[in-house]
Amino acid sequence: MPESLGSFVGIIIFVAILIGLFSSFVSVKQGTIVVITVFGKYRRILTPGLNFKIPFIESIYSKISIQNRSVELEFQAVTYDQANVYFKAMLLYSVLDQQEETIKNVAFKFVDERNLMQALIRTVEGSIRAFVATKRQSEVLILRRDIVEHVKEQLDQILETWGYHLQDLQLNDITFDDVIMKSMSQVVASNNLKAAAENEGQALLITKTKAAEAEGNAIKISAQAEREAAQLRGQGIALFREEVARGMTVAAKEMAEANMDTSVILFTMWTESIKHFSENSKGNVIFLDGSTDQMQHTLKEMMALNLLHTDNVKK
């Protein structure tokens, strides 16, 4: 009987040694820090990898993740002009660093994770509400970056005492009451219509100006062309008359040398003119005084012109 009792005690001791041996080794995952206490008092921290602790004396108090964590927020704020603003945000935070004091703050500042999250969310909401309360409704939408910077500035020191760091705050959505949203849409629509009207007016002004410039340039070009054409026509008529006069002079000189009457030339020009009228006239009737007296009168005038031109050439 005593031998059986001794064997049983030995087995118990052996099992206890095995349990103590296996419990003395602690495997810590990557991205995690383990806090060790001795009889409830902080002792030390264990980093990722295989670690050793004193069995039955040291115990694991908590496992703290040093990875980034995120939480979504939805809350309401009131602007300076009493407009309700609704925010949807995403908060990204993490443990400040892996130093021992930081880990102690993370492990012992709050009772549990739920209390930490409640304090963190309420602090962020309070900071944003305080900032928005000093701004008007029309300013909130364009101050998204300023709101984020204000929150980070206010929270960094507070979170550092808790052992945390605010990585990022994203304001994903900012909305107002339906009445305000509709009025803002109307303002935007009216501004767009005003801008469209101004642009249309500018376009019409440019079109009219360019058309006027084009018309003015066309008139200048047409006038220039008409002037050059008139000048060329005048030069042509002058050259034509000069050649006719030169030809008549030569013909009259030859006929005078041949003792012929030069009035034949004028009569020939008279008949050629009548032929030209009949061939090129668009009308059906040509009114021409063909009497002997009128013909003699016309011939005398043409002869007088011929003599005048001959005298001018001789001079």
GROMACS .gro file of C-alpha atoms in nm:
model
  315
    1MET     CA    1   0.000   0.000   0.000
    2PRO     CA    2   0.266   0.255   0.081
    3GLU     CA    3   0.444   0.157  -0.242
    4SER     CA    4   0.128   0.219  -0.445
    5LEU     CA    5   0.083   0.557  -0.283
    6GLY     CA    6   0.444   0.647  -0.358
    7SER     CA    7   0.403   0.545  -0.722
    8PHE     CA    8   0.088   0.755  -0.754
    9VAL     CA    9   0.260   1.059  -0.605
   10GLY     CA   10   0.552   1.009  -0.840
   11ILE     CA   11   0.320   1.001  -1.137
   12ILE     CA   12   0.151   1.322  -1.024
   13ILE     CA   13   0.485   1.493  -0.982
   14PHE     CA   14   0.600   1.375  -1.323
   15VAL     CA   15   0.282   1.501  -1.489
   16ALA     CA   16   0.316   1.835  -1.311
   17ILE     CA   17   0.673   1.864  -1.433
   18LEU     CA   18   0.562   1.791  -1.788
   19ILE     CA   19   0.282   2.048  -1.769
   20GLY     CA   20   0.517   2.306  -1.625
   21LEU     CA   21   0.775   2.228  -1.891
   22PHE     CA   22   0.529   2.268  -2.177
   23SER     CA   23   0.369   2.581  -2.028
   24SER     CA   24   0.705   2.749  -1.990
   25PHE     CA   25   0.736   2.792  -2.367
   26VAL     CA   26   0.525   3.065  -2.531
   27SER     CA   27   0.495   3.113  -2.908
   28VAL     CA   28   0.411   3.474  -3.002
   29LYS     CA   29   0.273   3.546  -3.353
   30GLN     CA   30   0.413   3.811  -3.582
   31GLY     CA   31   0.246   4.151  -3.524
   32THR     CA   32   0.163   4.069  -3.162
   33ILE     CA   33   0.316   4.162  -2.825
   34VAL     CA   34   0.242   3.955  -2.512
   35VAL     CA   35   0.228   4.120  -2.169
   36ILE     CA   36   0.355   3.903  -1.876
   37THR     CA   37   0.256   3.962  -1.511
   38VAL     CA   38   0.366   3.799  -1.186
   39PHE     CA   39   0.080   3.759  -0.940
   40GLY     CA   40  -0.106   4.043  -1.118
   41LYS     CA   41   0.190   4.281  -1.134
   42TYR     CA   42   0.349   4.380  -1.463
   43ARG     CA   43   0.669   4.188  -1.528
   44ARG     CA   44   0.782   4.213  -1.889
   45ILE     CA   45   0.677   4.178  -2.256
   46LEU     CA   46   0.733   3.897  -2.504
   47THR     CA   47   0.813   3.974  -2.868
   48PRO     CA   48   0.720   3.759  -3.173
   49GLY     CA   49   0.884   3.416  -3.179
   50LEU     CA   50   0.946   3.141  -2.921
   51ASN     CA   51   0.978   3.276  -2.564
   52PHE     CA   52   1.025   3.125  -2.216
   53LYS     CA   53   0.832   3.212  -1.900
   54ILE     CA   54   0.849   3.081  -1.546
   55PRO     CA   55   0.570   2.827  -1.508
   56PHE     CA   56   0.308   2.877  -1.235
   57ILE     CA   57   0.459   3.217  -1.151
   58GLU     CA   58   0.450   3.426  -1.469
   59SER     CA   59   0.122   3.445  -1.655
   60ILE     CA   60   0.000   3.601  -1.979
   61TYR     CA   61  -0.203   3.914  -1.902
   62SER     CA   62  -0.294   4.018  -2.258
   63LYS     CA   63  -0.197   3.987  -2.622
   64ILE     CA   64  -0.170   4.322  -2.798
   65SER     CA   65  -0.183   4.354  -3.177
   66ILE     CA   66   0.054   4.614  -3.319
   67GLN     CA   67  -0.105   4.599  -3.664
   68ASN     CA   68  -0.317   4.878  -3.810
   69ARG     CA   69  -0.683   4.875  -3.712
   70SER     CA   70  -0.979   5.060  -3.859
   71VAL     CA   71  -1.325   5.160  -3.744
   72GLU     CA   72  -1.614   5.327  -3.927
   73LEU     CA   73  -1.792   5.626  -3.773
   74GLU     CA   74  -2.132   5.784  -3.838
   75PHE     CA   75  -2.231   6.094  -3.642
   76GLN     CA   76  -2.397   6.435  -3.664
   77ALA     CA   77  -2.267   6.787  -3.608
   78VAL     CA   78  -2.423   7.136  -3.611
   79THR     CA   79  -2.270   7.433  -3.791
   80TYR     CA   80  -2.249   7.792  -3.671
   81ASP     CA   81  -2.566   7.880  -3.867
   82GLN     CA   82  -2.759   7.586  -3.714
   83ALA     CA   83  -2.739   7.345  -4.009
   84ASN     CA   84  -2.720   6.972  -3.941
   85VAL     CA   85  -2.419   6.798  -4.096
   86TYR     CA   86  -2.397   6.419  -4.120
   87PHE     CA   87  -2.055   6.254  -4.138
   88LYS     CA   88  -1.944   5.909  -4.245
   89ALA     CA   89  -1.578   5.853  -4.165
   90MET     CA   90  -1.314   5.581  -4.148
   91LEU     CA   91  -1.060   5.593  -3.865
   92LEU     CA   92  -0.726   5.416  -3.904
   93TYR     CA   93  -0.509   5.380  -3.594
   94SER     CA   94  -0.237   5.159  -3.448
   95VAL     CA   95  -0.010   5.111  -3.145
   96LEU     CA   96   0.240   5.396  -3.134
   97ASP     CA   97   0.552   5.173  -3.119
   98GLN     CA   98   0.687   4.854  -2.957
   99GLN     CA   99   0.862   5.020  -2.665
  100GLU     CA  100   0.789   4.880  -2.319
  101GLU     CA  101   0.627   5.197  -2.181
  102THR     CA  102   0.398   5.221  -2.485
  103ILE     CA  103   0.288   4.860  -2.449
  104LYS     CA  104   0.222   4.913  -2.075
  105ASN     CA  105  -0.005   5.210  -2.157
  106VAL     CA  106  -0.195   5.004  -2.415
  107ALA     CA  107  -0.235   4.712  -2.174
  108PHE     CA  108  -0.334   4.897  -1.857
  109LYS     CA  109  -0.493   5.234  -1.953
  110PHE     CA  110  -0.834   5.084  -2.031
  111VAL     CA  111  -1.027   4.798  -1.878
  112ASP     CA  112  -1.090   4.633  -2.214
  113GLU     CA  113  -1.102   4.694  -2.590
  114ARG     CA  114  -1.465   4.808  -2.581
  115ASN     CA  115  -1.387   5.096  -2.346
  116LEU     CA  116  -1.091   5.199  -2.560
  117MET     CA  117  -1.305   5.209  -2.876
  118GLN     CA  118  -1.576   5.408  -2.702
  119ALA     CA  119  -1.328   5.668  -2.578
  120LEU     CA  120  -1.155   5.688  -2.917
  121ILE     CA  121  -1.478   5.731  -3.116
  122ARG     CA  122  -1.623   5.989  -2.878
  123THR     CA  123  -1.299   6.188  -2.880
  124VAL     CA  124  -1.294   6.201  -3.261
  125GLU     CA  125  -1.659   6.298  -3.282
  126GLY     CA  126  -1.618   6.567  -3.017
  127SER     CA  127  -1.319   6.720  -3.195
  128ILE     CA  128  -1.503   6.735  -3.529
  129ARG     CA  129  -1.818   6.876  -3.371
  130ALA     CA  130  -1.616   7.151  -3.200
  131PHE     CA  131  -1.452   7.246  -3.530
  132VAL     CA  132  -1.775   7.241  -3.734
  133ALA     CA  133  -1.957   7.452  -3.473
  134THR     CA  134  -1.731   7.746  -3.567
  135LYS     CA  135  -1.799   7.720  -3.943
  136ARG     CA  136  -2.095   7.802  -4.162
  137GLN     CA  137  -2.282   7.543  -4.364
  138SER     CA  138  -2.143   7.672  -4.695
  139GLU     CA  139  -1.784   7.633  -4.567
  140VAL     CA  140  -1.798   7.274  -4.442
  141LEU     CA  141  -1.775   7.098  -4.779
  142ILE     CA  142  -1.457   7.282  -4.880
  143LEU     CA  143  -1.290   7.233  -4.539
  144ARG     CA  144  -1.261   6.853  -4.553
  145ARG     CA  145  -0.881   6.858  -4.533
  146ASP     CA  146  -0.884   7.123  -4.260
  147ILE     CA  147  -1.118   6.910  -4.050
  148VAL     CA  148  -0.886   6.610  -4.079
  149GLU     CA  149  -0.580   6.815  -3.988
  150HIS     CA  150  -0.762   6.967  -3.690
  151VAL     CA  151  -0.863   6.625  -3.558
  152LYS     CA  152  -0.512   6.482  -3.597
  153GLU     CA  153  -0.362   6.782  -3.420
  154GLN     CA  154  -0.606   6.750  -3.131
  155LEU     CA  155  -0.586   6.372  -3.094
  156ASP     CA  156  -0.219   6.295  -3.143
  157GLN     CA  157  -0.120   6.404  -2.792
  158ILE     CA  158  -0.419   6.233  -2.628
  159LEU     CA  159  -0.370   5.905  -2.813
  160GLU     CA  160   0.001   5.908  -2.737
  161THR     CA  161  -0.075   5.891  -2.364
  162TRP     CA  162  -0.291   5.587  -2.441
  163GLY     CA  163  -0.014   5.425  -2.643
  164TYR     CA  164  -0.184   5.473  -2.983
  165HIS     CA  165  -0.129   5.680  -3.295
  166LEU     CA  166  -0.390   5.813  -3.540
  167GLN     CA  167  -0.272   5.699  -3.885
  168ASP     CA  168  -0.548   5.848  -4.096
  169LEU     CA  169  -0.899   5.991  -4.084
  170GLN     CA  170  -1.104   5.980  -4.404
  171LEU     CA  171  -1.430   6.174  -4.428
  172ASN     CA  172  -1.599   5.957  -4.688
  173ASP     CA  173  -1.933   6.137  -4.693
  174ILE     CA  174  -2.062   6.476  -4.577
  175THR     CA  175  -2.434   6.543  -4.618
  176PHE     CA  176  -2.698   6.786  -4.495
  177ASP     CA  177  -3.073   6.779  -4.444
  178ASP     CA  178  -3.281   6.726  -4.759
  179VAL     CA  179  -3.400   7.087  -4.765
  180ILE     CA  180  -3.044   7.218  -4.754
  181MET     CA  181  -2.928   6.967  -5.016
  182LYS     CA  182  -3.207   7.077  -5.252
  183SER     CA  183  -3.127   7.446  -5.200
  184MET     CA  184  -2.757   7.377  -5.262
  185SER     CA  185  -2.848   7.194  -5.582
  186GLN     CA  186  -3.060   7.489  -5.693
  187VAL     CA  187  -2.774   7.729  -5.623
  188VAL     CA  188  -2.534   7.513  -5.823
  189ALA     CA  189  -2.787   7.483  -6.107
  190SER     CA  190  -2.847   7.861  -6.117
  191ASN     CA  191  -2.471   7.927  -6.114
  192ASN     CA  192  -2.426   7.680  -6.400
  193LEU     CA  193  -2.704   7.850  -6.598
  194LYS     CA  194  -2.547   8.189  -6.530
  195ALA     CA  195  -2.207   8.064  -6.644
  196ALA     CA  196  -2.365   7.906  -6.953
  197ALA     CA  197  -2.542   8.233  -7.038
  198GLU     CA  198  -2.220   8.430  -6.994
  199ASN     CA  199  -2.030   8.183  -7.211
  200GLU     CA  200  -2.304   8.195  -7.474
  201GLY     CA  201  -2.295   8.574  -7.470
  202GLN     CA  202  -1.918   8.575  -7.507
  203ALA     CA  203  -1.942   8.324  -7.793
  204LEU     CA  204  -2.211   8.535  -7.967
  205LEU     CA  205  -2.001   8.849  -7.920
  206ILE     CA  206  -1.696   8.679  -8.066
  207THR     CA  207  -1.904   8.545  -8.358
  208LYS     CA  208  -2.052   8.887  -8.432
  209THR     CA  209  -1.714   9.056  -8.400
  210LYS     CA  210  -1.546   8.806  -8.631
  211ALA     CA  211  -1.833   8.835  -8.880
  212ALA     CA  212  -1.805   9.214  -8.875
  213GLU     CA  213  -1.429   9.193  -8.920
  214ALA     CA  214  -1.474   8.947  -9.207
  215GLU     CA  215  -1.737   9.171  -9.371
  216GLY     CA  216  -1.514   9.475  -9.329
  217ASN     CA  217  -1.219   9.291  -9.479
  218ALA     CA  218  -1.439   9.170  -9.766
  219ILE     CA  219  -1.554   9.528  -9.835
  220LYS     CA  220  -1.193   9.649  -9.828
  221ILE     CA  221  -1.084   9.373 -10.064
  222SER     CA  222  -1.380   9.434 -10.294
  223ALA     CA  223  -1.314   9.811 -10.299
  224GLN     CA  224  -0.946   9.751 -10.367
  225ALA     CA  225  -1.029   9.511 -10.647
  226GLU     CA  226  -1.287   9.751 -10.790
  227ARG     CA  227  -1.038  10.036 -10.779
  228GLU     CA  228  -0.773   9.829 -10.953
  229ALA     CA  229  -1.028   9.705 -11.207
  230ALA     CA  230  -1.146  10.061 -11.278
  231GLN     CA  231  -0.787  10.171 -11.310
  232LEU     CA  232  -0.714   9.891 -11.553
  233ARG     CA  233  -1.033   9.965 -11.750
  234GLY     CA  234  -0.934  10.331 -11.771
  235GLN     CA  235  -0.586  10.237 -11.885
  236GLY     CA  236  -0.735  10.000 -12.140
  237ILE     CA  237  -0.973  10.262 -12.276
  238ALA     CA  238  -0.691  10.514 -12.290
  239LEU     CA  239  -0.468  10.270 -12.475
  240PHE     CA  240  -0.757  10.183 -12.706
  241ARG     CA  241  -0.821  10.549 -12.788
  242GLU     CA  242  -0.451  10.610 -12.834
  243GLU     CA  243  -0.422  10.322 -13.076
  244VAL     CA  244  -0.738  10.433 -13.263
  245ALA     CA  245  -0.607  10.786 -13.290
  246ARG     CA  246  -0.268  10.662 -13.406
  247GLY     CA  247  -0.431  10.439 -13.665
  248MET     CA  248  -0.659  10.717 -13.790
  249THR     CA  249  -0.363  10.951 -13.815
  250VAL     CA  250  -0.164  10.704 -14.020
  251ALA     CA  251  -0.464  10.624 -14.240
  252ALA     CA  252  -0.545  10.991 -14.291
  253LYS     CA  253  -0.182  11.065 -14.381
  254GLU     CA  254  -0.171  10.786 -14.636
  255MET     CA  255  -0.503  10.892 -14.791
  256ALA     CA  256  -0.387  11.254 -14.806
  257GLU     CA  257  -0.070  11.148 -14.985
  258ALA     CA  258  -0.289  10.950 -15.230
  259ASN     CA  259  -0.513  11.258 -15.282
  260MET     CA  260  -0.814  11.079 -15.130
  261ASP     CA  261  -1.083  11.234 -14.915
  262THR     CA  262  -1.019  11.150 -14.548
  263SER     CA  263  -1.389  11.169 -14.470
  264VAL     CA  264  -1.414  10.815 -14.607
  265ILE     CA  265  -1.244  10.698 -14.284
  266LEU     CA  266  -1.508  10.868 -14.074
  267PHE     CA  267  -1.787  10.724 -14.287
  268THR     CA  268  -1.637  10.379 -14.248
  269MET     CA  269  -1.619  10.425 -13.868
  270TRP     CA  270  -1.984  10.539 -13.873
  271THR     CA  271  -2.098  10.229 -14.058
  272GLU     CA  272  -1.882  10.003 -13.834
  273SER     CA  273  -2.043  10.156 -13.528
  274ILE     CA  274  -2.393  10.089 -13.667
  275LYS     CA  275  -2.290   9.729 -13.739
  276HIS     CA  276  -2.154   9.689 -13.384
  277PHE     CA  277  -2.479   9.827 -13.234
  278SER     CA  278  -2.688   9.582 -13.434
  279GLU     CA  279  -2.472   9.282 -13.349
  280ASN     CA  280  -2.425   9.343 -12.975
  281SER     CA  281  -2.741   9.520 -12.871
  282LYS     CA  282  -2.978   9.319 -12.648
  283GLY     CA  283  -3.286   9.509 -12.764
  284ASN     CA  284  -3.490   9.443 -13.075
  285VAL     CA  285  -3.503   9.803 -13.202
  286ILE     CA  286  -3.220  10.056 -13.247
  287PHE     CA  287  -3.330  10.419 -13.275
  288LEU     CA  288  -3.076  10.593 -13.498
  289ASP     CA  289  -3.109  10.919 -13.689
  290GLY     CA  290  -2.992  10.811 -14.032
  291SER     CA  291  -3.083  11.127 -14.222
  292THR     CA  292  -2.832  11.294 -14.455
  293ASP     CA  293  -2.817  11.607 -14.244
  294GLN     CA  294  -2.752  11.413 -13.923
  295MET     CA  295  -2.484  11.202 -14.088
  296GLN     CA  296  -2.314  11.516 -14.225
  297HIS     CA  297  -2.335  11.674 -13.880
  298THR     CA  298  -2.181  11.366 -13.716
  299LEU     CA  299  -1.907  11.343 -13.981
  300LYS     CA  300  -1.818  11.709 -13.931
  301GLU     CA  301  -1.785  11.653 -13.557
  302MET     CA  302  -1.566  11.347 -13.603
  303MET     CA  303  -1.350  11.535 -13.858
  304ALA     CA  304  -1.314  11.823 -13.616
  305LEU     CA  305  -1.203  11.581 -13.345
  306ASN     CA  306  -0.961  11.422 -13.586
  307LEU     CA  307  -0.809  11.756 -13.681
  308LEU     CA  308  -0.780  11.855 -13.316
  309HIS     CA  309  -0.601  11.531 -13.235
  310THR     CA  310  -0.370  11.576 -13.537
  311ASP     CA  311  -0.276  11.926 -13.421
  312ASN     CA  312  -0.205  11.799 -13.071
  313VAL     CA  313   0.021  11.527 -13.207
  314LYS     CA  314   0.215  11.775 -13.424
  315LYS     CA  315   0.269  12.004 -13.128
   0.00000   0.00000   0.00000
